[in-house]
PDB file of C-alpha atoms in Angstrom:
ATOM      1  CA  UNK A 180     114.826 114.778 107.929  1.00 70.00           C
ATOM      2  CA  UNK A 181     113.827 113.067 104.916  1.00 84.00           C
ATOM      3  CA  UNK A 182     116.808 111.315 102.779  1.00 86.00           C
ATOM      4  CA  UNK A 183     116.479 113.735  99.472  1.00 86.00           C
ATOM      5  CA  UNK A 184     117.195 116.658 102.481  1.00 89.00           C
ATOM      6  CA  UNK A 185     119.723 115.160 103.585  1.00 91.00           C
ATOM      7  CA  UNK A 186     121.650 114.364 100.084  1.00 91.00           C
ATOM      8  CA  UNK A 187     120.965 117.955  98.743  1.00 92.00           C
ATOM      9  CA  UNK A 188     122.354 119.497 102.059  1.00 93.00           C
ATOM     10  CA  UNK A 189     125.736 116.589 101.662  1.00 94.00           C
ATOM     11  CA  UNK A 190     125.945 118.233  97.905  1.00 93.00           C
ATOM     12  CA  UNK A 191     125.296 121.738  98.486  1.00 94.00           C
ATOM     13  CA  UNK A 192     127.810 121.698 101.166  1.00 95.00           C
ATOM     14  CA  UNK A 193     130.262 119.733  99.069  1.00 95.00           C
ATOM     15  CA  UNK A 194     129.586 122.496  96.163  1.00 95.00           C
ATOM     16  CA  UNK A 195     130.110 125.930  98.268  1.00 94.00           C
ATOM     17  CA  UNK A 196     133.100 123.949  99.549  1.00 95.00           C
ATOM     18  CA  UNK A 197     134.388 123.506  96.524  1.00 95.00           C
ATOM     19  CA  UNK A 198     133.608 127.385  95.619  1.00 94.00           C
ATOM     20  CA  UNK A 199     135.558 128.398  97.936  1.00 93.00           C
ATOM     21  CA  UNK A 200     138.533 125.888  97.338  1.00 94.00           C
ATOM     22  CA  UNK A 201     138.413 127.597  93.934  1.00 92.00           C
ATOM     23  CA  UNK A 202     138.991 131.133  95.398  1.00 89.00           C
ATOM     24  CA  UNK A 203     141.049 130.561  97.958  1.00 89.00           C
ATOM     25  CA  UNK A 204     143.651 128.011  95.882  1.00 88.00           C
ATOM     26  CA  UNK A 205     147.316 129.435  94.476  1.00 87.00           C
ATOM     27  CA  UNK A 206     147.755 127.553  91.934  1.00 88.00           C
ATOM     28  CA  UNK A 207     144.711 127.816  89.111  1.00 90.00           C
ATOM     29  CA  UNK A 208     145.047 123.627  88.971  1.00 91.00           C
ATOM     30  CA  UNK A 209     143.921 123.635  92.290  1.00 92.00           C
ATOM     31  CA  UNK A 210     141.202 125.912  91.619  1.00 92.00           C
ATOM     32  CA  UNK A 211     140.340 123.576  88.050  1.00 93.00           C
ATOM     33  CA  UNK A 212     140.060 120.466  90.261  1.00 94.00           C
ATOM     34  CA  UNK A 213     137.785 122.402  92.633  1.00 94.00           C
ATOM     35  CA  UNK A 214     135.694 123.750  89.948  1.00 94.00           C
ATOM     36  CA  UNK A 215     135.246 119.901  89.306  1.00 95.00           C
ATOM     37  CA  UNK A 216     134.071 119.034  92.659  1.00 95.00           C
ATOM     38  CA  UNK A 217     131.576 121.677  92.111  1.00 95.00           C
ATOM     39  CA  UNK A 218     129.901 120.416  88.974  1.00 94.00           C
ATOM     40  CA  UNK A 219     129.498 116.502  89.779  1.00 94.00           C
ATOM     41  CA  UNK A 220     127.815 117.969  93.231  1.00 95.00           C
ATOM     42  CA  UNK A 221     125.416 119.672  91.107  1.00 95.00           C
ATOM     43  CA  UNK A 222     124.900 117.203  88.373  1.00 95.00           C
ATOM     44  CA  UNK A 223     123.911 114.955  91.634  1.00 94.00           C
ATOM     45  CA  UNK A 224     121.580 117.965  92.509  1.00 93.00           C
ATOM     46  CA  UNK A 225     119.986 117.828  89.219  1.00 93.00           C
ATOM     47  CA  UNK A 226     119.561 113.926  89.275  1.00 91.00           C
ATOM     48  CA  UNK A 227     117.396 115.161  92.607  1.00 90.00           C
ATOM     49  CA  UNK A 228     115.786 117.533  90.414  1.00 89.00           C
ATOM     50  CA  UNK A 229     114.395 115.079  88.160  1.00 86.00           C
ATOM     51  CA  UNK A 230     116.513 116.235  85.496  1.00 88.00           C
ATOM     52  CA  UNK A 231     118.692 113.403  84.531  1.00 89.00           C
ATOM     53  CA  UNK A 232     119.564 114.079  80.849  1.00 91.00           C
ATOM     54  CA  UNK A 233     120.970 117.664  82.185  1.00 92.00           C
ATOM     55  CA  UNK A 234     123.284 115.699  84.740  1.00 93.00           C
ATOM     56  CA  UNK A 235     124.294 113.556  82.211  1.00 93.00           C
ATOM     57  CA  UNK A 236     125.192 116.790  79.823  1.00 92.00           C
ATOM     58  CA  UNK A 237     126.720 118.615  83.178  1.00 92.00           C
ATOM     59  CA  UNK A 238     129.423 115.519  83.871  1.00 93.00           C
ATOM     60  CA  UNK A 239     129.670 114.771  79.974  1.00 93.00           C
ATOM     61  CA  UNK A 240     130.247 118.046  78.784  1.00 91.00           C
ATOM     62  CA  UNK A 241     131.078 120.386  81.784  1.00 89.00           C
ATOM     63  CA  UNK A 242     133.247 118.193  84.283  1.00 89.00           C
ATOM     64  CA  UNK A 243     134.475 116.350  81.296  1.00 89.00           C
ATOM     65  CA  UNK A 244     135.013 118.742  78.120  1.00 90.00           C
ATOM     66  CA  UNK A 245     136.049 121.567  79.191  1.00 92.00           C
ATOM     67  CA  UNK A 246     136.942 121.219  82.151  1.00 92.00           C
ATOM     68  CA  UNK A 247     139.049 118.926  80.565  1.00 92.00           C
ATOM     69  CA  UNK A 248     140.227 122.090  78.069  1.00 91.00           C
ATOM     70  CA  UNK A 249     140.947 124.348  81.315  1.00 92.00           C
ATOM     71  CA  UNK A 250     143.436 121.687  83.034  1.00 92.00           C
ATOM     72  CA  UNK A 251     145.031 121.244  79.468  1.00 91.00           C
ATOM     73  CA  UNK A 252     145.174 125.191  78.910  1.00 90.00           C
ATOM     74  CA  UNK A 253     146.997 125.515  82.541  1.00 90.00           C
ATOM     75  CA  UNK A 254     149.528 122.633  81.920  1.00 90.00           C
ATOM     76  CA  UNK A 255     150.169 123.617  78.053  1.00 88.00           C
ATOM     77  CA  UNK A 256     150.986 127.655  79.561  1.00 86.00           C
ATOM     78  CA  UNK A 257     153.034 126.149  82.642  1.00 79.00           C
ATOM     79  CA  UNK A 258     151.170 128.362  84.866  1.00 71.00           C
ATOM     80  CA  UNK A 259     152.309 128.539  88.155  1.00 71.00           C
ATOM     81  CA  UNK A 260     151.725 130.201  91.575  1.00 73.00           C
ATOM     82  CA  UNK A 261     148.878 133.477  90.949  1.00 67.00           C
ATOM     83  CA  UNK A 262     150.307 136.469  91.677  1.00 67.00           C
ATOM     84  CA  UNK A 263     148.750 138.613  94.411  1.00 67.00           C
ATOM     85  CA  UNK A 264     148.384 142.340  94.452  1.00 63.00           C
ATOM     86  CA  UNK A 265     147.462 144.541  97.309  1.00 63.00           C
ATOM     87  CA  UNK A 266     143.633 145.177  97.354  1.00 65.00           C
ATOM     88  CA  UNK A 267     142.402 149.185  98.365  1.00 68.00           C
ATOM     89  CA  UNK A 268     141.228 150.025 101.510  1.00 72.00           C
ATOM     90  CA  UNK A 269     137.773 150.741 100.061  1.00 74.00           C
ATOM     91  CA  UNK A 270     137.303 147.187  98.540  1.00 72.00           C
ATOM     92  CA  UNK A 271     138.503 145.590 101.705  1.00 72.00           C
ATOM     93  CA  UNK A 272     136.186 147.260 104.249  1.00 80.00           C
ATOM     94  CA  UNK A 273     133.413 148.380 102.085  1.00 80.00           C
ATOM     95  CA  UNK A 274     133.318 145.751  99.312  1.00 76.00           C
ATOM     96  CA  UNK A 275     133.312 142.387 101.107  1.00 77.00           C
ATOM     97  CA  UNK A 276     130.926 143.181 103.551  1.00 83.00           C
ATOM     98  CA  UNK A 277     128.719 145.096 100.990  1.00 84.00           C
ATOM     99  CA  UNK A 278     129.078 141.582  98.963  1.00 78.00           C
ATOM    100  CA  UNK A 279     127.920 139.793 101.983  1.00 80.00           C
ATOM    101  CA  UNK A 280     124.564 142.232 102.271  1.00 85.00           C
ATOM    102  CA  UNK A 281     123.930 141.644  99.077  1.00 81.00           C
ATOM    103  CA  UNK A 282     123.960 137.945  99.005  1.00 77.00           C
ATOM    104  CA  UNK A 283     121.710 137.756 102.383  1.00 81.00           C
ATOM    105  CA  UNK A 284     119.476 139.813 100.584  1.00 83.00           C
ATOM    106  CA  UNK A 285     118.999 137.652  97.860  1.00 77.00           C
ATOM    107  CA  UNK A 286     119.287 134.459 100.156  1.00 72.00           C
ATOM    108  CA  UNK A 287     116.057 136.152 102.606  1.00 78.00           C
ATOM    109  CA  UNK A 288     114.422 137.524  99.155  1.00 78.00           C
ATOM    110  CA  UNK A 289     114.367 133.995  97.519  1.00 70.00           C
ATOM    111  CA  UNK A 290     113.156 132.092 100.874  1.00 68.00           C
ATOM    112  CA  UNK A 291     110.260 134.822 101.570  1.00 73.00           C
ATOM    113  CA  UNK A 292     108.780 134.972  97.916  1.00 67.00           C
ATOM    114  CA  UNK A 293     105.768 133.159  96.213  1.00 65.00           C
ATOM    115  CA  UNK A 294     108.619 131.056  94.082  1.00 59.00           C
ATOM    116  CA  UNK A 295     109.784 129.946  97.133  1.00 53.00           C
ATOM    117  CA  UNK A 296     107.246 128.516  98.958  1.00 58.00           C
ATOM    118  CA  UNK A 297     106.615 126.080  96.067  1.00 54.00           C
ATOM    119  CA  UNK A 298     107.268 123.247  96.957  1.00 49.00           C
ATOM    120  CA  UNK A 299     109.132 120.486  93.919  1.00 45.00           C
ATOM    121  CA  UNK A 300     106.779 117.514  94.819  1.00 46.00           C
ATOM    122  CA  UNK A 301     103.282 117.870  93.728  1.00 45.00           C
ATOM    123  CA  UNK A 302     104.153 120.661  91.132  1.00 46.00           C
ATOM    124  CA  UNK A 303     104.764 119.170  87.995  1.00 46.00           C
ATOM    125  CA  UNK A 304     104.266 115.864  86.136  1.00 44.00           C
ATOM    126  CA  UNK A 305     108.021 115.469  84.720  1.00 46.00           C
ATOM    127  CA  UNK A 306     109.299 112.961  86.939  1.00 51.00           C
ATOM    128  CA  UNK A 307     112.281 111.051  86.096  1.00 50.00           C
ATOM    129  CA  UNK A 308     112.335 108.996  83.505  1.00 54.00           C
ATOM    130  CA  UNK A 309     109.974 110.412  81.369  1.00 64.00           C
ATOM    131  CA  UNK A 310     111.260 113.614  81.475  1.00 79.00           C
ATOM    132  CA  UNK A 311     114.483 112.872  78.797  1.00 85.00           C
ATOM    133  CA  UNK A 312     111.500 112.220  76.063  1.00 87.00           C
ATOM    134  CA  UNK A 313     109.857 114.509  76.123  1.00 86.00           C
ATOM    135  CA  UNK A 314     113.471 117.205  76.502  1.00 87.00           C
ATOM    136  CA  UNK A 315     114.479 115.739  73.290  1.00 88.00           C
ATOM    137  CA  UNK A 316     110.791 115.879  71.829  1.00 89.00           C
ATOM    138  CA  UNK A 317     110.559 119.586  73.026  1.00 88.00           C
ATOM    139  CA  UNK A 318     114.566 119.815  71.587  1.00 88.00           C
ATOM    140  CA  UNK A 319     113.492 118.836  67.767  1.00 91.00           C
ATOM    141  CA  UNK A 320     110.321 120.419  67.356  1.00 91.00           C
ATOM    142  CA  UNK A 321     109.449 123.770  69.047  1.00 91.00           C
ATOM    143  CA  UNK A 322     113.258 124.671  69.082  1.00 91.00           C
ATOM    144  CA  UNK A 323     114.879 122.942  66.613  1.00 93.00           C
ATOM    145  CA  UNK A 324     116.007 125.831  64.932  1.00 93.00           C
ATOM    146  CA  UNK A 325     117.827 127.177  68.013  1.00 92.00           C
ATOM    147  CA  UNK A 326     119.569 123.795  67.873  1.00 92.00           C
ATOM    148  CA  UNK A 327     120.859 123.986  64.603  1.00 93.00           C
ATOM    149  CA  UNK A 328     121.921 127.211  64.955  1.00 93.00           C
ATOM    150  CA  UNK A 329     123.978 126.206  67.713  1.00 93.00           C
ATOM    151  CA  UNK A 330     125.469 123.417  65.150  1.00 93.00           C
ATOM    152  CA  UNK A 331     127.165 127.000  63.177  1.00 94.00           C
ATOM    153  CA  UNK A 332     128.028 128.427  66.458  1.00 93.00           C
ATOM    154  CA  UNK A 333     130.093 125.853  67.465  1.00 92.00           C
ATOM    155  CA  UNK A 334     131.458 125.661  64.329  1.00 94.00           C
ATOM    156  CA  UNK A 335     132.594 129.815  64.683  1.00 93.00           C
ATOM    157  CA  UNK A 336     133.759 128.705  67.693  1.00 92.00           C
ATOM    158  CA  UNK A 337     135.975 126.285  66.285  1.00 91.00           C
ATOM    159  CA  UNK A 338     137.066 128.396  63.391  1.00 93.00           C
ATOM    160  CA  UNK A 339     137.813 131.218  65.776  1.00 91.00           C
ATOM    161  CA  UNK A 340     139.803 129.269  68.088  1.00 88.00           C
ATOM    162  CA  UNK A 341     142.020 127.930  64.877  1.00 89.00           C
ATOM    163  CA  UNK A 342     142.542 131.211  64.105  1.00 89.00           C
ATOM    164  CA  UNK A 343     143.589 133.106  67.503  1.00 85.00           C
ATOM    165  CA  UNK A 344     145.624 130.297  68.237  1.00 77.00           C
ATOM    166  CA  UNK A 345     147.763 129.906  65.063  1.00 79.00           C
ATOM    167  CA  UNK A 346     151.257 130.762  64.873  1.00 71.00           C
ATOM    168  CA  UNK A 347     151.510 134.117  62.666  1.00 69.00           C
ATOM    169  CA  UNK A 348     154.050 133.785  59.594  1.00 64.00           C
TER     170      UNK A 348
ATOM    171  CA  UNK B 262     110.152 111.978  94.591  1.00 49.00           C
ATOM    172  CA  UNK B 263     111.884 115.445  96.019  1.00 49.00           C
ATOM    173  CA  UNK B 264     110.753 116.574  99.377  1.00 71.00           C
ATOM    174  CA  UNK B 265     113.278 119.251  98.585  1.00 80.00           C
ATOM    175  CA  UNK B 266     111.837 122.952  98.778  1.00 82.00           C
ATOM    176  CA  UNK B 267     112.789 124.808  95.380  1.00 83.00           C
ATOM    177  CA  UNK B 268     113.836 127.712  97.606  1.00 81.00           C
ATOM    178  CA  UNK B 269     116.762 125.841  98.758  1.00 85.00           C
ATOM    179  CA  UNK B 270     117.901 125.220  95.558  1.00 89.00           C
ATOM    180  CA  UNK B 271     117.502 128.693  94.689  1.00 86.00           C
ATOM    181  CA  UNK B 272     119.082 130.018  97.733  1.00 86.00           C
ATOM    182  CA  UNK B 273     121.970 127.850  97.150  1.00 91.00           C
ATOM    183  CA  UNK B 274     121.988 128.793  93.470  1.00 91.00           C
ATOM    184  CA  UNK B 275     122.316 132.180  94.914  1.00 87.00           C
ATOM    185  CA  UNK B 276     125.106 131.591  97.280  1.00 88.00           C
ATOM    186  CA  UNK B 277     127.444 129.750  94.167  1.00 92.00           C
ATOM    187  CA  UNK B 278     126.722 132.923  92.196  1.00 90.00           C
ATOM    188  CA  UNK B 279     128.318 135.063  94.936  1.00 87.00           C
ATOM    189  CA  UNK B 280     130.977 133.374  95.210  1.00 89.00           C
ATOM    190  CA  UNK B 281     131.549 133.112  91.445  1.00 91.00           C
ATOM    191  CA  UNK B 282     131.551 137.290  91.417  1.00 88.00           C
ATOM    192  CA  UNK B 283     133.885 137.046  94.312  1.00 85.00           C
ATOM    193  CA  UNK B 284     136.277 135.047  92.425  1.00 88.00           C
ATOM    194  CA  UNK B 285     135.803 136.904  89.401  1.00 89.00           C
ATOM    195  CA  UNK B 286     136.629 140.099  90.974  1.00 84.00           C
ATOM    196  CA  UNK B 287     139.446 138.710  93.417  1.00 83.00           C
ATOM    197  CA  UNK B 288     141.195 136.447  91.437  1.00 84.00           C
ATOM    198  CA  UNK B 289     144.278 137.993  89.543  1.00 84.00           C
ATOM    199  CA  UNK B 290     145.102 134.785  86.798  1.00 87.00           C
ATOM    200  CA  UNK B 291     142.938 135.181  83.554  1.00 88.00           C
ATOM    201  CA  UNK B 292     142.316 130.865  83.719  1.00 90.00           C
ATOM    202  CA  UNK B 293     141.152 130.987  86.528  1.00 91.00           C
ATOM    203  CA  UNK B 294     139.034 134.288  86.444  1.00 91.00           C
ATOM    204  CA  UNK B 295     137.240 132.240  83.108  1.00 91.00           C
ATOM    205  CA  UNK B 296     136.873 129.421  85.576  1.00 93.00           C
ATOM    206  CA  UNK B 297     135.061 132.083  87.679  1.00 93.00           C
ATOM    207  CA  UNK B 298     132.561 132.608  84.711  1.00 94.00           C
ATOM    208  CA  UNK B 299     131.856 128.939  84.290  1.00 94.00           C
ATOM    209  CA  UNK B 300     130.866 128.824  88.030  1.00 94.00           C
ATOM    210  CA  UNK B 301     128.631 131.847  87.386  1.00 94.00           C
ATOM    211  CA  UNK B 302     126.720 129.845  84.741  1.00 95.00           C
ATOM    212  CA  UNK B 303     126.306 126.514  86.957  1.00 95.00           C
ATOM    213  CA  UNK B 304     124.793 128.357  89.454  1.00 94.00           C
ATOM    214  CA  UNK B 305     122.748 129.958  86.824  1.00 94.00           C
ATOM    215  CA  UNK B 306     121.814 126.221  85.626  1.00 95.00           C
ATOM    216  CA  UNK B 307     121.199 125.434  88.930  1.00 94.00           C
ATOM    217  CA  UNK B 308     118.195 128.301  89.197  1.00 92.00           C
ATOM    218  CA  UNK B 309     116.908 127.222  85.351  1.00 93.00           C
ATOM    219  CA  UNK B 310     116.501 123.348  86.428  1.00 92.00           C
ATOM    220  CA  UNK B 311     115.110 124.439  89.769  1.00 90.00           C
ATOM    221  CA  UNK B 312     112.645 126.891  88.264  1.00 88.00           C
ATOM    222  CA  UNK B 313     111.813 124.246  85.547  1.00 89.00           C
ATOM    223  CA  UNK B 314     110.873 121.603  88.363  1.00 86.00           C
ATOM    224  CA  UNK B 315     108.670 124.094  90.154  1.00 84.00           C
ATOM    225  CA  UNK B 316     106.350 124.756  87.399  1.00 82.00           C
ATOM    226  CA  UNK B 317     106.436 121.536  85.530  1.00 82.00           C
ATOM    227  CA  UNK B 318     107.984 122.829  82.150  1.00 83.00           C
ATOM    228  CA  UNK B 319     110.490 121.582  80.200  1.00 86.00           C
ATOM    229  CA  UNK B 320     111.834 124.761  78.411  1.00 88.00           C
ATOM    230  CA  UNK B 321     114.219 125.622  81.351  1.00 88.00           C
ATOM    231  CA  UNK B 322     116.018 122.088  81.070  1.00 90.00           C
ATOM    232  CA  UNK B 323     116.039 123.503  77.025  1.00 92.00           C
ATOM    233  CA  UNK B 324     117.797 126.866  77.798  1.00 92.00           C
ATOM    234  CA  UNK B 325     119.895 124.562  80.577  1.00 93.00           C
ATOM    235  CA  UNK B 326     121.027 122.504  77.776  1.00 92.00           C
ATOM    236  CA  UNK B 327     121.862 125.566  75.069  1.00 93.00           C
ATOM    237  CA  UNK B 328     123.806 127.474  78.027  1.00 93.00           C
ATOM    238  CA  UNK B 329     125.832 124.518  78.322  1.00 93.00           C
ATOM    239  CA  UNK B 330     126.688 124.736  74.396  1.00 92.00           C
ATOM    240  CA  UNK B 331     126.937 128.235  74.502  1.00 92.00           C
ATOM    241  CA  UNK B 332     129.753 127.595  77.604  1.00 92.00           C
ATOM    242  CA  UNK B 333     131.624 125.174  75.852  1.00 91.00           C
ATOM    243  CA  UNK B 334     131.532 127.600  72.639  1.00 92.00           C
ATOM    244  CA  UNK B 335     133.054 130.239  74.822  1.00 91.00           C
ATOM    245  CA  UNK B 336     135.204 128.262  76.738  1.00 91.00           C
ATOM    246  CA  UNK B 337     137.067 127.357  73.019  1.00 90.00           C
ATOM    247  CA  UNK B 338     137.334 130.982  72.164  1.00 91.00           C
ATOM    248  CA  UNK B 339     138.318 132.103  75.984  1.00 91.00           C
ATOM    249  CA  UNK B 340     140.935 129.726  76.259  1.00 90.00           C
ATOM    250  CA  UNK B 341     142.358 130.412  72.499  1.00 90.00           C
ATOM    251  CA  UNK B 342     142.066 133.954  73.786  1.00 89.00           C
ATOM    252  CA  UNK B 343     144.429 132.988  76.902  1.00 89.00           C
ATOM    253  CA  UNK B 344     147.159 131.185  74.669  1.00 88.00           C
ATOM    254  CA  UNK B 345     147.380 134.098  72.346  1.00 87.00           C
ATOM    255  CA  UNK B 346     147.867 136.558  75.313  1.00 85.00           C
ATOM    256  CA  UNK B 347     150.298 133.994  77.432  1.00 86.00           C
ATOM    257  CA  UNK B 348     152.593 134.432  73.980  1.00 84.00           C
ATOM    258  CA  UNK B 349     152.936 137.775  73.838  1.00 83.00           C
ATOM    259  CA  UNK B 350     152.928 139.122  77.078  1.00 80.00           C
ATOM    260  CA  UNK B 351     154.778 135.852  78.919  1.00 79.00           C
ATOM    261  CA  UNK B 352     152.306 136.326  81.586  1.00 79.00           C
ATOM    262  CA  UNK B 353     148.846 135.185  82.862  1.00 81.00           C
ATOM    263  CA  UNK B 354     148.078 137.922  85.198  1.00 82.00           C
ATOM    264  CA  UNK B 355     145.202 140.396  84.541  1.00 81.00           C
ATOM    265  CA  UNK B 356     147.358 143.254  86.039  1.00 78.00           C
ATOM    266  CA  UNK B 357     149.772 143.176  83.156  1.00 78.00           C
ATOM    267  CA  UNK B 358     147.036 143.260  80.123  1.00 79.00           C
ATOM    268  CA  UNK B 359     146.599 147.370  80.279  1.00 78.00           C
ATOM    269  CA  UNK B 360     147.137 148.619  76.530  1.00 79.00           C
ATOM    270  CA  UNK B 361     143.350 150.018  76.856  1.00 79.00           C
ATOM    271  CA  UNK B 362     143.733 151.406  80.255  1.00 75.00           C
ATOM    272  CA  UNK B 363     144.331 154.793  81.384  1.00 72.00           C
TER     273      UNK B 363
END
């Protein structure tokens, strides 16, 4: 096995892990933290990618902004040990393994299709470093109006926010 | 530079997704059922980056980068959302929130 097979199997390991952490954790601080684990094993998956501006933007923004917001969110509301309630019969013995099926499917659908059997190596031209220049070429001139626009929705966003969380008079 | 077959990524793409429904659907505290969400869209991030390094494009490290603004736009919202609901009904389980249900 080659090194790059070896690091994506360490990080997609580390990142189901970390999945499951996040279902199977009480408290929802022990399911933020886990959520955490998750993203910096996929920003290293899309440093493997060739993508290094989007791993960047994953730890930056993701792992680091709001994730950031979530962990303040849970202390600020003192939340403590979830609640559990009783799940029916039907989702127990029906659901999960249904959810299971499901998932192989995909999993044998993806592996057997044309997509597939690409392989990443000789595919494409954008290899590392190159590849942030021309993102932020591509970002200002075939969709820079996308980009401002997402300058106003942020700035909805923040407006909205305000205005949910303010104290009513 | 990556020996790494795309279906891997894909299939593991796949797999976070799963589990990001399971949580969404298991998972009783509204936090943590957002943080369910924000799993969803990695592992959709995951697929875009993988599907952008199989055909040489750029425009799926593009969408990558607006679903990540459209996340954290969400995330401000969601989370004002939470606080507003943690106030009036002095509790962040989902079971509790059923004005609309029948």
């Amino acid at each position: 096995m080659s090194i790059p097979i070896i690091l994506f199997l360490v990080c997609a390991l580390v990142a189901v892990a970390g999945a499951v952490v996040l279902i199977l954790a009480r408290e929802p601080i022990h399911s933020a933290l886990a959520l955490v684990v998750v993203m910096m094993a996929l920003a290293v998956l899309y440093l493997l990618l060739g993508a290094p501006f989007i791993a960047a933007v994953q730890i930056i923004v993701y792992a680091g902004a709001i994730m950031v917001l979530f962990v303040f969110v849970i202390m600020l509301l003192n939340a403590g040990v979830e609640e559990r309630t009783d799940f029916s019969k039907l989702a127990k013995f029906a659901g999960v393994p249904l959810g299971f099926f499901l998932l192989l499917e995909i999993a044998h659908w993806l592996a057997h299709s044309p997509i597939g059997a690409a392989i990443a190596n000789g595919a494409g031209s954008s290899a590392g470093e190159s590849s942030t220049t021309e993102l932020s070429e591509m970002l200002f001139r075939q969709y820079l109006f996308p980009f401002e626009a997402t300058s106003i929705l942020i700035l909805i966003a923040i407006l909205g926010a305000l205005v949910l969380a303010r104290k009513e008079e | 530079m990556s020996a790494v077959p795309i279906s891997f990524y894909l299939v593991l793409s796949a797999i976070l997704f799963g589990l990001g429904v399971v949580a969404f659907v298991f998972k009783r505290n509204i936090i943590t059922i957002f943080m369910s969400i924000e799993l969803m869209l990695n592992a959709v991030n995951l697929a875009f980056v993988a599907f952008a390094r199989a055909r040489g494009e750029l425009d799926g490290l593009v969408f990558v980068f607006f679903v990540i603004v459209v996340a954290a736009a969400e995330a401000a919202v969601g989370l004002a959302i939470v606080i507003m609901l943690a106030q009036n009904r002095q509790s962040l389980n989902v079971e509790r929130v059923n004005l609309l249900k029948l």
